[in-house]
Amino acid sequence: MAITLKEKIGYGFGDFASSMFWKLFSMFLMIYYTDVFGLTPASVGLMFLLTRIWDSINDPLMGILCDRTNTKHGKFRPYLLWMAIPFGAIGILTFLGPDFGVTGKLIYAYITYTLMMMVYTAVNVPYSSLLGVMSSEPKERNSLATFRFIGAFAGGIFVTSTAAYFIGLFKEAGANDAQGYQYTVSIYAILAAILFIVTYKWTKELVKPTKKEQSSLKDDLKDLSKNASWFIMIGAGVATLVFNSLRDGSMMYYFKYYVKNQEISGFGEVGWEKLAATYMTMWLVSNIIGVLLATPVANKIGKKQTFIGAMFLAAAMSIILFWVSPDQVLLLYGLNIFIGISAGIVLPLIWSMYADISDYSEWKNGRRATGLIFSSSSMSQKMGWTVGGAIAGWILSAYGFEANVEQSTESISGIRLMLSVFPAIGALLSAVFMYFYKLDDKFMKKVNVELAIKRGETQDE
């Protein structure tokens, strides 16, 4: 069941669109809320926790809805078309920045952020599930996952390399900080809506459920509760996203308050904004290198072994990062590259493994529950992001952070820990979870052979 290059590119466009906003949220939203919108770090951390708890619950609900959606265009693709414009519109509202006073601003942030996460779920769950029905071939799924994350990191790079430029450009034209963010996000929102529609038009759902697969929600949940590999992947996914969320959320603070402006040989004094933008862009470029390495390495030594090795390397390099001084910019960038490659390797593996879990469920129980399983992967992503975002806000508050002032020694220590030791703990936990994962490549080869026979028998009936 070969997939055309156009379909793979079209699928990648979907995560380019999503990841523009994912990077806005993970790298810029915290510092926007504290340093531009005027909220306290503790209140932002609590908001992230409370709103994302609901958002995590919302993911499996969306998966259940997708599994029970039946249109001539498929179960999952139509949501990309239906939600494209609402996604862009609410994205703009999230960064609107109205002056409602302290309490009013916090209420506005709760409402718009909750709506943004709901519409993100309404796009991302069906988009993620689409991978499981575009092909049943493991290598094609690995390839799709690779294109997905190339798109994801390309979208992130587009944001990290242009956001500061756009904001500065609008400020030069007379906008204030809040308006600079609003106009900049509007550009990304329009582009995201267009790309979601392109993904809808360029992809197809080819894996059809067998006749025996039609099931009740109770059956799907019962199957999932007995699937040990699903629980393991949830744990590994949460821990991986805690690792990524803490790094993403701390980068701007790290450069603004710890690294600051630096004298760079051949370049003179370089502002912290440019240093941070370079660091974030290098992080995403190295992630792409990791994504490209994922398929050949995993095909050679197995997904599980690749995942564990990459997370151990990421943890070790992150711990070393704690002792880097502000003027050691080259060392800082070098460690960033190695950590980024390691982190990039595991991301396509996670989604490919969830497709394997869906196949395993069909093989064992006669039911795939693709939407439910993939929504759970999105749920783990959101949970990890929730925990990481909340921890980041609470760390800043606990270590005495105050926006737009010279930081204390204690506050600087907290910011350094946010980028190094605390993310390393998340990476190590992820590797520990993966140690217990049982669906290795040899076993899944057997599963897919037997499923192909069953599907052939069903089609002949």
GROMACS .gro file of C-alpha atoms in nm:
model
  461
    1MET     CA    1   0.000   0.000   0.000
    2ALA     CA    2   0.245   0.259  -0.130
    3ILE     CA    3   0.186   0.625  -0.050
    4THR     CA    4   0.274   0.892  -0.306
    5LEU     CA    5   0.521   1.170  -0.236
    6LYS     CA    6   0.242   1.427  -0.277
    7GLU     CA    7   0.040   1.257  -0.002
    8LYS     CA    8   0.341   1.251   0.230
    9ILE     CA    9   0.413   1.618   0.167
   10GLY     CA   10   0.046   1.701   0.216
   11TYR     CA   11   0.045   1.514   0.545
   12GLY     CA   12   0.356   1.703   0.654
   13PHE     CA   13   0.188   2.037   0.582
   14GLY     CA   14  -0.067   1.959   0.853
   15ASP     CA   15   0.194   1.950   1.126
   16PHE     CA   16   0.372   2.252   0.980
   17ALA     CA   17   0.049   2.441   1.053
   18SER     CA   18  -0.006   2.292   1.398
   19SER     CA   19   0.355   2.333   1.503
   20MET     CA   20   0.364   2.703   1.425
   21PHE     CA   21   0.119   2.746   1.710
   22TRP     CA   22   0.272   2.470   1.922
   23LYS     CA   23   0.600   2.664   1.919
   24LEU     CA   24   0.422   2.992   1.983
   25PHE     CA   25   0.262   2.832   2.288
   26SER     CA   26   0.565   2.641   2.416
   27MET     CA   27   0.837   2.901   2.355
   28PHE     CA   28   0.663   3.240   2.353
   29LEU     CA   29   0.332   3.219   2.539
   30MET     CA   30   0.474   3.200   2.893
   31ILE     CA   31   0.700   3.501   2.847
   32TYR     CA   32   0.420   3.682   2.659
   33TYR     CA   33   0.186   3.630   2.956
   34THR     CA   34   0.446   3.738   3.217
   35ASP     CA   35   0.648   4.009   3.040
   36VAL     CA   36   0.393   4.157   2.795
   37PHE     CA   37   0.042   4.078   2.921
   38GLY     CA   38   0.142   4.131   3.287
   39LEU     CA   39   0.035   3.804   3.454
   40THR     CA   40   0.236   3.648   3.738
   41PRO     CA   41   0.431   3.324   3.675
   42ALA     CA   42   0.239   3.140   3.950
   43SER     CA   43  -0.100   3.236   3.804
   44VAL     CA   44   0.012   3.130   3.456
   45GLY     CA   45   0.139   2.797   3.590
   46LEU     CA   46  -0.193   2.733   3.764
   47MET     CA   47  -0.385   2.832   3.451
   48PHE     CA   48  -0.182   2.592   3.239
   49LEU     CA   49  -0.252   2.312   3.485
   50LEU     CA   50  -0.627   2.369   3.518
   51THR     CA   51  -0.703   2.439   3.153
   52ARG     CA   52  -0.488   2.156   3.023
   53ILE     CA   53  -0.643   1.901   3.259
   54TRP     CA   54  -0.972   1.961   3.078
   55ASP     CA   55  -0.787   1.967   2.749
   56SER     CA   56  -0.631   1.626   2.822
   57ILE     CA   57  -0.977   1.483   2.893
   58ASN     CA   58  -1.107   1.644   2.576
   59ASP     CA   59  -0.861   1.450   2.358
   60PRO     CA   60  -1.008   1.099   2.406
   61LEU     CA   61  -1.357   1.245   2.368
   62MET     CA   62  -1.248   1.379   2.029
   63GLY     CA   63  -1.100   1.040   1.942
   64ILE     CA   64  -1.428   0.868   2.028
   65LEU     CA   65  -1.614   1.118   1.806
   66CYS     CA   66  -1.372   1.057   1.517
   67ASP     CA   67  -1.411   0.678   1.541
   68ARG     CA   68  -1.787   0.724   1.503
   69THR     CA   69  -1.767   0.978   1.222
   70ASN     CA   70  -1.858   0.839   0.879
   71THR     CA   71  -1.845   1.058   0.569
   72LYS     CA   72  -1.763   0.990   0.205
   73HIS     CA   73  -1.429   1.165   0.269
   74GLY     CA   74  -1.340   0.944   0.566
   75LYS     CA   75  -1.344   0.958   0.945
   76PHE     CA   76  -1.057   1.197   1.010
   77ARG     CA   77  -0.982   1.416   0.707
   78PRO     CA   78  -1.304   1.623   0.719
   79TYR     CA   79  -1.211   1.776   1.055
   80LEU     CA   80  -0.908   1.942   0.895
   81LEU     CA   81  -1.144   2.125   0.661
   82TRP     CA   82  -1.414   2.201   0.920
   83MET     CA   83  -1.177   2.341   1.185
   84ALA     CA   84  -0.922   2.529   0.972
   85ILE     CA   85  -1.082   2.875   1.001
   86PRO     CA   86  -1.189   2.845   1.370
   87PHE     CA   87  -0.830   2.742   1.452
   88GLY     CA   88  -0.685   3.055   1.294
   89ALA     CA   89  -0.946   3.292   1.440
   90ILE     CA   90  -0.909   3.171   1.799
   91GLY     CA   91  -0.530   3.173   1.762
   92ILE     CA   92  -0.544   3.546   1.693
   93LEU     CA   93  -0.777   3.606   1.990
   94THR     CA   94  -0.536   3.427   2.224
   95PHE     CA   95  -0.270   3.693   2.156
   96LEU     CA   96  -0.509   3.988   2.132
   97GLY     CA   97  -0.383   4.141   2.459
   98PRO     CA   98  -0.676   4.361   2.571
   99ASP     CA   99  -0.624   4.589   2.873
  100PHE     CA  100  -0.889   4.452   3.111
  101GLY     CA  101  -0.702   4.500   3.440
  102VAL     CA  102  -0.530   4.223   3.636
  103THR     CA  103  -0.838   4.008   3.705
  104GLY     CA  104  -0.991   4.074   3.365
  105LYS     CA  105  -0.670   3.977   3.188
  106LEU     CA  106  -0.650   3.651   3.379
  107ILE     CA  107  -1.012   3.564   3.297
  108TYR     CA  108  -0.951   3.652   2.931
  109ALA     CA  109  -0.641   3.430   2.928
  110TYR     CA  110  -0.835   3.138   3.079
  111ILE     CA  111  -1.116   3.168   2.823
  112THR     CA  112  -0.910   3.217   2.509
  113TYR     CA  113  -0.645   2.963   2.602
  114THR     CA  114  -0.911   2.699   2.681
  115LEU     CA  115  -1.085   2.764   2.348
  116MET     CA  116  -0.750   2.749   2.166
  117MET     CA  117  -0.665   2.413   2.317
  118MET     CA  118  -1.009   2.276   2.231
  119VAL     CA  119  -0.985   2.377   1.866
  120TYR     CA  120  -0.625   2.251   1.857
  121THR     CA  121  -0.757   1.914   1.977
  122ALA     CA  122  -1.034   1.918   1.717
  123VAL     CA  123  -0.766   1.943   1.447
  124ASN     CA  124  -0.475   1.752   1.594
  125VAL     CA  125  -0.652   1.432   1.709
  126PRO     CA  126  -0.801   1.353   1.367
  127TYR     CA  127  -0.478   1.465   1.201
  128SER     CA  128  -0.273   1.228   1.418
  129SER     CA  129  -0.522   0.945   1.367
  130LEU     CA  130  -0.495   0.993   0.990
  131LEU     CA  131  -0.148   0.834   0.999
  132GLY     CA  132  -0.301   0.505   1.113
  133VAL     CA  133  -0.539   0.483   0.816
  134MET     CA  134  -0.325   0.616   0.531
  135SER     CA  135  -0.127   0.289   0.521
  136SER     CA  136  -0.098  -0.040   0.710
  137GLU     CA  137   0.269  -0.089   0.620
  138PRO     CA  138   0.509  -0.024   0.916
  139LYS     CA  139   0.781   0.125   0.694
  140GLU     CA  140   0.531   0.354   0.519
  141ARG     CA  141   0.409   0.464   0.861
  142ASN     CA  142   0.766   0.538   0.968
  143SER     CA  143   0.805   0.740   0.649
  144LEU     CA  144   0.479   0.927   0.709
  145ALA     CA  145   0.585   1.000   1.066
  146THR     CA  146   0.916   1.132   0.933
  147PHE     CA  147   0.740   1.366   0.687
  148ARG     CA  148   0.508   1.471   0.966
  149PHE     CA  149   0.791   1.577   1.191
  150ILE     CA  150   0.988   1.738   0.913
  151GLY     CA  151   0.678   1.951   0.865
  152ALA     CA  152   0.648   2.002   1.238
  153PHE     CA  153   1.002   2.125   1.285
  154ALA     CA  154   0.994   2.330   0.967
  155GLY     CA  155   0.686   2.508   1.105
  156GLY     CA  156   0.863   2.561   1.434
  157ILE     CA  157   1.175   2.695   1.262
  158PHE     CA  158   0.962   2.933   1.059
  159VAL     CA  159   0.822   3.075   1.383
  160THR     CA  160   1.149   3.095   1.579
  161SER     CA  161   1.336   3.254   1.289
  162THR     CA  162   1.067   3.510   1.198
  163ALA     CA  163   0.865   3.593   1.512
  164ALA     CA  164   1.117   3.837   1.661
  165TYR     CA  165   1.166   3.997   1.318
  166PHE     CA  166   0.792   4.042   1.258
  167ILE     CA  167   0.731   4.176   1.610
  168GLY     CA  168   1.018   4.424   1.569
  169LEU     CA  169   0.894   4.528   1.226
  170PHE     CA  170   0.546   4.604   1.357
  171LYS     CA  171   0.689   4.793   1.654
  172GLU     CA  172   0.896   5.009   1.418
  173ALA     CA  173   0.570   5.088   1.239
  174GLY     CA  174   0.420   5.219   1.564
  175ALA     CA  175   0.271   4.910   1.731
  176ASN     CA  176   0.328   4.837   2.100
  177ASP     CA  177   0.455   4.501   2.230
  178ALA     CA  178   0.107   4.348   2.257
  179GLN     CA  179   0.007   4.462   1.908
  180GLY     CA  180   0.337   4.333   1.769
  181TYR     CA  181   0.247   3.986   1.895
  182GLN     CA  182  -0.111   4.014   1.768
  183TYR     CA  183  -0.015   4.115   1.412
  184THR     CA  184   0.260   3.854   1.399
  185VAL     CA  185   0.031   3.573   1.514
  186SER     CA  186  -0.226   3.681   1.254
  187ILE     CA  187   0.025   3.595   0.980
  188TYR     CA  188   0.077   3.248   1.120
  189ALA     CA  189  -0.298   3.196   1.173
  190ILE     CA  190  -0.389   3.267   0.810
  191LEU     CA  191  -0.110   3.040   0.685
  192ALA     CA  192  -0.217   2.760   0.923
  193ALA     CA  193  -0.577   2.767   0.799
  194ILE     CA  194  -0.461   2.740   0.436
  195LEU     CA  195  -0.226   2.449   0.510
  196PHE     CA  196  -0.493   2.249   0.696
  197ILE     CA  197  -0.712   2.272   0.387
  198VAL     CA  198  -0.421   2.158   0.166
  199THR     CA  199  -0.365   1.857   0.393
  200TYR     CA  200  -0.733   1.768   0.361
  201LYS     CA  201  -0.715   1.783  -0.019
  202TRP     CA  202  -0.384   1.597  -0.066
  203THR     CA  203  -0.437   1.295   0.163
  204LYS     CA  204  -0.654   0.980   0.150
  205GLU     CA  205  -0.784   0.727   0.403
  206LEU     CA  206  -0.698   0.382   0.261
  207VAL     CA  207  -0.715   0.146   0.562
  208LYS     CA  208  -1.080   0.048   0.604
  209PRO     CA  209  -1.217  -0.119   0.919
  210THR     CA  210  -1.314  -0.486   0.894
  211LYS     CA  211  -1.676  -0.589   0.938
  212LYS     CA  212  -1.597  -0.743   1.275
  213GLU     CA  213  -1.437  -0.420   1.390
  214GLN     CA  214  -1.758  -0.225   1.451
  215SER     CA  215  -1.781  -0.194   1.828
  216SER     CA  216  -1.929  -0.001   2.115
  217LEU     CA  217  -1.745   0.257   2.320
  218LYS     CA  218  -1.758   0.014   2.614
  219ASP     CA  219  -1.576  -0.250   2.405
  220ASP     CA  220  -1.313   0.000   2.292
  221LEU     CA  221  -1.244   0.117   2.647
  222LYS     CA  222  -1.233  -0.241   2.773
  223ASP     CA  223  -0.977  -0.333   2.506
  224LEU     CA  224  -0.769  -0.027   2.590
  225SER     CA  225  -0.771  -0.103   2.964
  226LYS     CA  226  -0.609  -0.442   2.894
  227ASN     CA  227  -0.346  -0.305   2.658
  228ALA     CA  228  -0.028  -0.278   2.868
  229SER     CA  229   0.171  -0.131   2.579
  230TRP     CA  230  -0.075   0.159   2.560
  231PHE     CA  231  -0.019   0.245   2.929
  232ILE     CA  232   0.358   0.228   2.879
  233MET     CA  233   0.342   0.461   2.579
  234ILE     CA  234   0.125   0.705   2.775
  235GLY     CA  235   0.393   0.720   3.046
  236ALA     CA  236   0.678   0.754   2.797
  237GLY     CA  237   0.489   1.019   2.602
  238VAL     CA  238   0.412   1.229   2.910
  239ALA     CA  239   0.772   1.215   3.031
  240THR     CA  240   0.906   1.305   2.684
  241LEU     CA  241   0.679   1.607   2.661
  242VAL     CA  242   0.774   1.722   3.012
  243PHE     CA  243   1.134   1.717   2.887
  244ASN     CA  244   1.046   1.919   2.575
  245SER     CA  245   0.804   2.154   2.749
  246LEU     CA  246   1.051   2.257   3.019
  247ARG     CA  247   1.322   2.324   2.761
  248ASP     CA  248   1.093   2.517   2.529
  249GLY     CA  249   0.937   2.722   2.808
  250SER     CA  250   1.270   2.823   2.962
  251MET     CA  251   1.474   2.925   2.656
  252MET     CA  252   1.359   3.286   2.635
  253TYR     CA  253   1.403   3.339   3.009
  254TYR     CA  254   1.746   3.172   2.998
  255PHE     CA  255   1.882   3.411   2.737
  256LYS     CA  256   1.704   3.725   2.855
  257TYR     CA  257   1.807   3.697   3.220
  258TYR     CA  258   2.112   3.463   3.230
  259VAL     CA  259   2.305   3.480   2.900
  260LYS     CA  260   2.205   3.841   2.816
  261ASN     CA  261   2.394   4.032   2.545
  262GLN     CA  262   2.732   3.877   2.458
  263GLU     CA  263   3.046   3.981   2.273
  264ILE     CA  264   3.092   3.729   1.991
  265SER     CA  265   3.421   3.718   1.803
  266GLY     CA  266   3.367   3.850   1.451
  267PHE     CA  267   3.017   3.977   1.528
  268GLY     CA  268   3.071   4.225   1.812
  269GLU     CA  269   2.798   4.259   2.073
  270VAL     CA  270   2.498   4.039   1.994
  271GLY     CA  271   2.166   4.098   2.169
  272TRP     CA  272   2.006   3.823   2.376
  273GLU     CA  273   1.704   3.815   2.143
  274LYS     CA  274   1.922   3.713   1.846
  275LEU     CA  275   2.115   3.465   2.058
  276ALA     CA  276   1.787   3.310   2.175
  277ALA     CA  277   1.643   3.301   1.823
  278THR     CA  278   1.958   3.129   1.697
  279TYR     CA  279   1.947   2.880   1.984
  280MET     CA  280   1.579   2.796   1.925
  281THR     CA  281   1.630   2.764   1.550
  282MET     CA  282   1.935   2.540   1.600
  283TRP     CA  283   1.728   2.331   1.841
  284LEU     CA  284   1.462   2.272   1.578
  285VAL     CA  285   1.712   2.213   1.295
  286SER     CA  286   1.885   1.950   1.507
  287ASN     CA  287   1.543   1.801   1.584
  288ILE     CA  288   1.492   1.758   1.210
  289ILE     CA  289   1.827   1.581   1.182
  290GLY     CA  290   1.709   1.348   1.457
  291VAL     CA  291   1.379   1.287   1.275
  292LEU     CA  292   1.570   1.197   0.958
  293LEU     CA  293   1.788   0.954   1.153
  294ALA     CA  294   1.491   0.790   1.326
  295THR     CA  295   1.377   0.563   1.044
  296PRO     CA  296   1.718   0.420   0.934
  297VAL     CA  297   1.836   0.374   1.293
  298ALA     CA  298   1.507   0.220   1.409
  299ASN     CA  299   1.493  -0.009   1.105
  300LYS     CA  300   1.842  -0.131   1.196
  301ILE     CA  301   1.830  -0.174   1.575
  302GLY     CA  302   1.459  -0.146   1.654
  303LYS     CA  303   1.231   0.134   1.772
  304LYS     CA  304   1.256   0.048   2.141
  305GLN     CA  305   1.636   0.042   2.153
  306THR     CA  306   1.659   0.363   1.949
  307PHE     CA  307   1.416   0.540   2.182
  308ILE     CA  308   1.597   0.438   2.503
  309GLY     CA  309   1.944   0.529   2.372
  310ALA     CA  310   1.831   0.870   2.245
  311MET     CA  311   1.664   0.965   2.575
  312PHE     CA  312   1.967   0.864   2.782
  313LEU     CA  313   2.192   1.078   2.561
  314ALA     CA  314   1.952   1.374   2.586
  315ALA     CA  315   1.947   1.345   2.966
  316ALA     CA  316   2.328   1.331   2.994
  317MET     CA  317   2.384   1.633   2.767
  318SER     CA  318   2.112   1.830   2.951
  319ILE     CA  319   2.277   1.776   3.289
  320ILE     CA  320   2.612   1.899   3.153
  321LEU     CA  321   2.432   2.214   3.033
  322PHE     CA  322   2.376   2.329   3.392
  323TRP     CA  323   2.747   2.413   3.434
  324VAL     CA  324   2.781   2.620   3.116
  325SER     CA  325   2.860   2.987   3.188
  326PRO     CA  326   2.688   3.275   2.999
  327ASP     CA  327   2.995   3.355   2.787
  328GLN     CA  328   3.042   2.994   2.667
  329VAL     CA  329   2.804   3.045   2.375
  330LEU     CA  330   2.967   2.793   2.141
  331LEU     CA  331   2.953   2.518   2.405
  332LEU     CA  332   2.593   2.612   2.478
  333TYR     CA  333   2.503   2.579   2.109
  334GLY     CA  334   2.702   2.256   2.071
  335LEU     CA  335   2.520   2.082   2.356
  336ASN     CA  336   2.194   2.214   2.214
  337ILE     CA  337   2.263   2.037   1.884
  338PHE     CA  338   2.330   1.698   2.047
  339ILE     CA  339   2.026   1.727   2.274
  340GLY     CA  340   1.811   1.834   1.980
  341ILE     CA  341   1.915   1.539   1.763
  342SER     CA  342   1.841   1.297   2.046
  343ALA     CA  343   1.501   1.454   2.114
  344GLY     CA  344   1.414   1.457   1.744
  345ILE     CA  345   1.480   1.084   1.703
  346VAL     CA  346   1.210   0.976   1.949
  347LEU     CA  347   0.921   1.188   1.823
  348PRO     CA  348   0.834   0.999   1.501
  349LEU     CA  349   0.890   0.672   1.688
  350ILE     CA  350   0.618   0.761   1.939
  351TRP     CA  351   0.355   0.809   1.669
  352SER     CA  352   0.467   0.502   1.476
  353MET     CA  353   0.442   0.297   1.797
  354TYR     CA  354   0.087   0.418   1.856
  355ALA     CA  355  -0.001   0.289   1.508
  356ASP     CA  356   0.152  -0.045   1.612
  357ILE     CA  357  -0.061  -0.042   1.928
  358SER     CA  358  -0.370   0.013   1.712
  359ASP     CA  359  -0.272  -0.283   1.493
  360TYR     CA  360  -0.209  -0.495   1.802
  361SER     CA  361  -0.556  -0.409   1.933
  362GLU     CA  362  -0.713  -0.516   1.603
  363TRP     CA  363  -0.505  -0.837   1.597
  364LYS     CA  364  -0.594  -0.930   1.954
  365ASN     CA  365  -0.954  -0.808   1.979
  366GLY     CA  366  -1.077  -0.761   1.621
  367ARG     CA  367  -1.118  -0.386   1.684
  368ARG     CA  368  -0.876  -0.102   1.604
  369ALA     CA  369  -1.024   0.202   1.788
  370THR     CA  370  -0.772   0.411   1.590
  371GLY     CA  371  -0.915   0.747   1.693
  372LEU     CA  372  -0.930   0.654   2.060
  373ILE     CA  373  -0.573   0.523   2.065
  374PHE     CA  374  -0.429   0.818   1.875
  375SER     CA  375  -0.630   1.064   2.083
  376SER     CA  376  -0.471   0.907   2.389
  377SER     CA  377  -0.132   0.983   2.236
  378SER     CA  378  -0.240   1.343   2.193
  379MET     CA  379  -0.370   1.329   2.551
  380SER     CA  380  -0.028   1.218   2.678
  381GLN     CA  381   0.129   1.498   2.476
  382LYS     CA  382  -0.104   1.749   2.634
  383MET     CA  383  -0.051   1.601   2.983
  384GLY     CA  384   0.325   1.627   2.945
  385TRP     CA  385   0.290   1.980   2.817
  386THR     CA  386   0.055   2.053   3.110
  387VAL     CA  387   0.292   1.922   3.373
  388GLY     CA  388   0.594   2.087   3.210
  389GLY     CA  389   0.420   2.423   3.169
  390ALA     CA  390   0.286   2.423   3.524
  391ILE     CA  391   0.625   2.323   3.665
  392ALA     CA  392   0.795   2.600   3.466
  393GLY     CA  393   0.563   2.866   3.612
  394TRP     CA  394   0.598   2.730   3.963
  395ILE     CA  395   0.977   2.709   3.937
  396LEU     CA  396   0.995   3.073   3.835
  397SER     CA  397   0.769   3.170   4.125
  398ALA     CA  398   0.946   2.945   4.379
  399TYR     CA  399   1.288   3.088   4.290
  400GLY     CA  400   1.163   3.448   4.317
  401PHE     CA  401   1.136   3.549   3.951
  402GLU     CA  402   1.010   3.903   3.877
  403ALA     CA  403   0.948   4.012   3.519
  404ASN     CA  404   1.164   4.278   3.349
  405VAL     CA  405   1.406   4.336   3.641
  406GLU     CA  406   1.756   4.216   3.731
  407GLN     CA  407   1.719   3.864   3.871
  408SER     CA  408   1.855   3.739   4.204
  409THR     CA  409   2.113   3.459   4.224
  410GLU     CA  410   1.837   3.225   4.339
  411SER     CA  411   1.612   3.317   4.046
  412ILE     CA  412   1.896   3.263   3.799
  413SER     CA  413   1.956   2.917   3.947
  414GLY     CA  414   1.591   2.830   3.891
  415ILE     CA  415   1.606   2.942   3.528
  416ARG     CA  416   1.923   2.736   3.471
  417LEU     CA  417   1.764   2.427   3.627
  418MET     CA  418   1.459   2.472   3.402
  419LEU     CA  419   1.676   2.426   3.093
  420SER     CA  420   1.901   2.148   3.220
  421VAL     CA  421   1.846   1.920   3.521
  422PHE     CA  422   1.466   1.920   3.538
  423PRO     CA  423   1.424   1.831   3.168
  424ALA     CA  424   1.687   1.558   3.211
  425ILE     CA  425   1.468   1.393   3.477
  426GLY     CA  426   1.182   1.380   3.226
  427ALA     CA  427   1.408   1.222   2.961
  428LEU     CA  428   1.529   0.954   3.203
  429LEU     CA  429   1.173   0.868   3.309
  430SER     CA  430   1.077   0.831   2.944
  431ALA     CA  431   1.361   0.581   2.887
  432VAL     CA  432   1.258   0.384   3.197
  433PHE     CA  433   0.899   0.352   3.071
  434MET     CA  434   1.019   0.238   2.729
  435TYR     CA  435   1.228  -0.040   2.888
  436PHE     CA  436   0.901  -0.222   2.965
  437TYR     CA  437   0.751  -0.183   2.614
  438LYS     CA  438   0.682  -0.527   2.459
  439LEU     CA  439   0.570  -0.467   2.098
  440ASP     CA  440   0.911  -0.503   1.933
  441ASP     CA  441   0.962  -0.500   1.557
  442LYS     CA  442   0.984  -0.881   1.525
  443PHE     CA  443   0.651  -0.932   1.701
  444MET     CA  444   0.479  -0.657   1.500
  445LYS     CA  445   0.595  -0.818   1.175
  446LYS     CA  446   0.403  -1.130   1.273
  447VAL     CA  447   0.099  -0.921   1.373
  448ASN     CA  448   0.089  -0.740   1.037
  449VAL     CA  449   0.121  -1.061   0.835
  450GLU     CA  450  -0.175  -1.213   1.019
  451LEU     CA  451  -0.378  -0.891   0.992
  452ALA     CA  452  -0.319  -0.879   0.616
  453ILE     CA  453  -0.462  -1.230   0.587
  454LYS     CA  454  -0.767  -1.140   0.798
  455ARG     CA  455  -0.834  -0.825   0.596
  456GLY     CA  456  -0.805  -1.022   0.273
  457GLU     CA  457  -1.054  -1.280   0.398
  458THR     CA  458  -1.295  -1.004   0.499
  459GLN     CA  459  -1.275  -0.839   0.159
  460ASP     CA  460  -1.354  -1.170  -0.011
  461GLU     CA  461  -1.669  -1.224   0.190
   0.00000   0.00000   0.00000
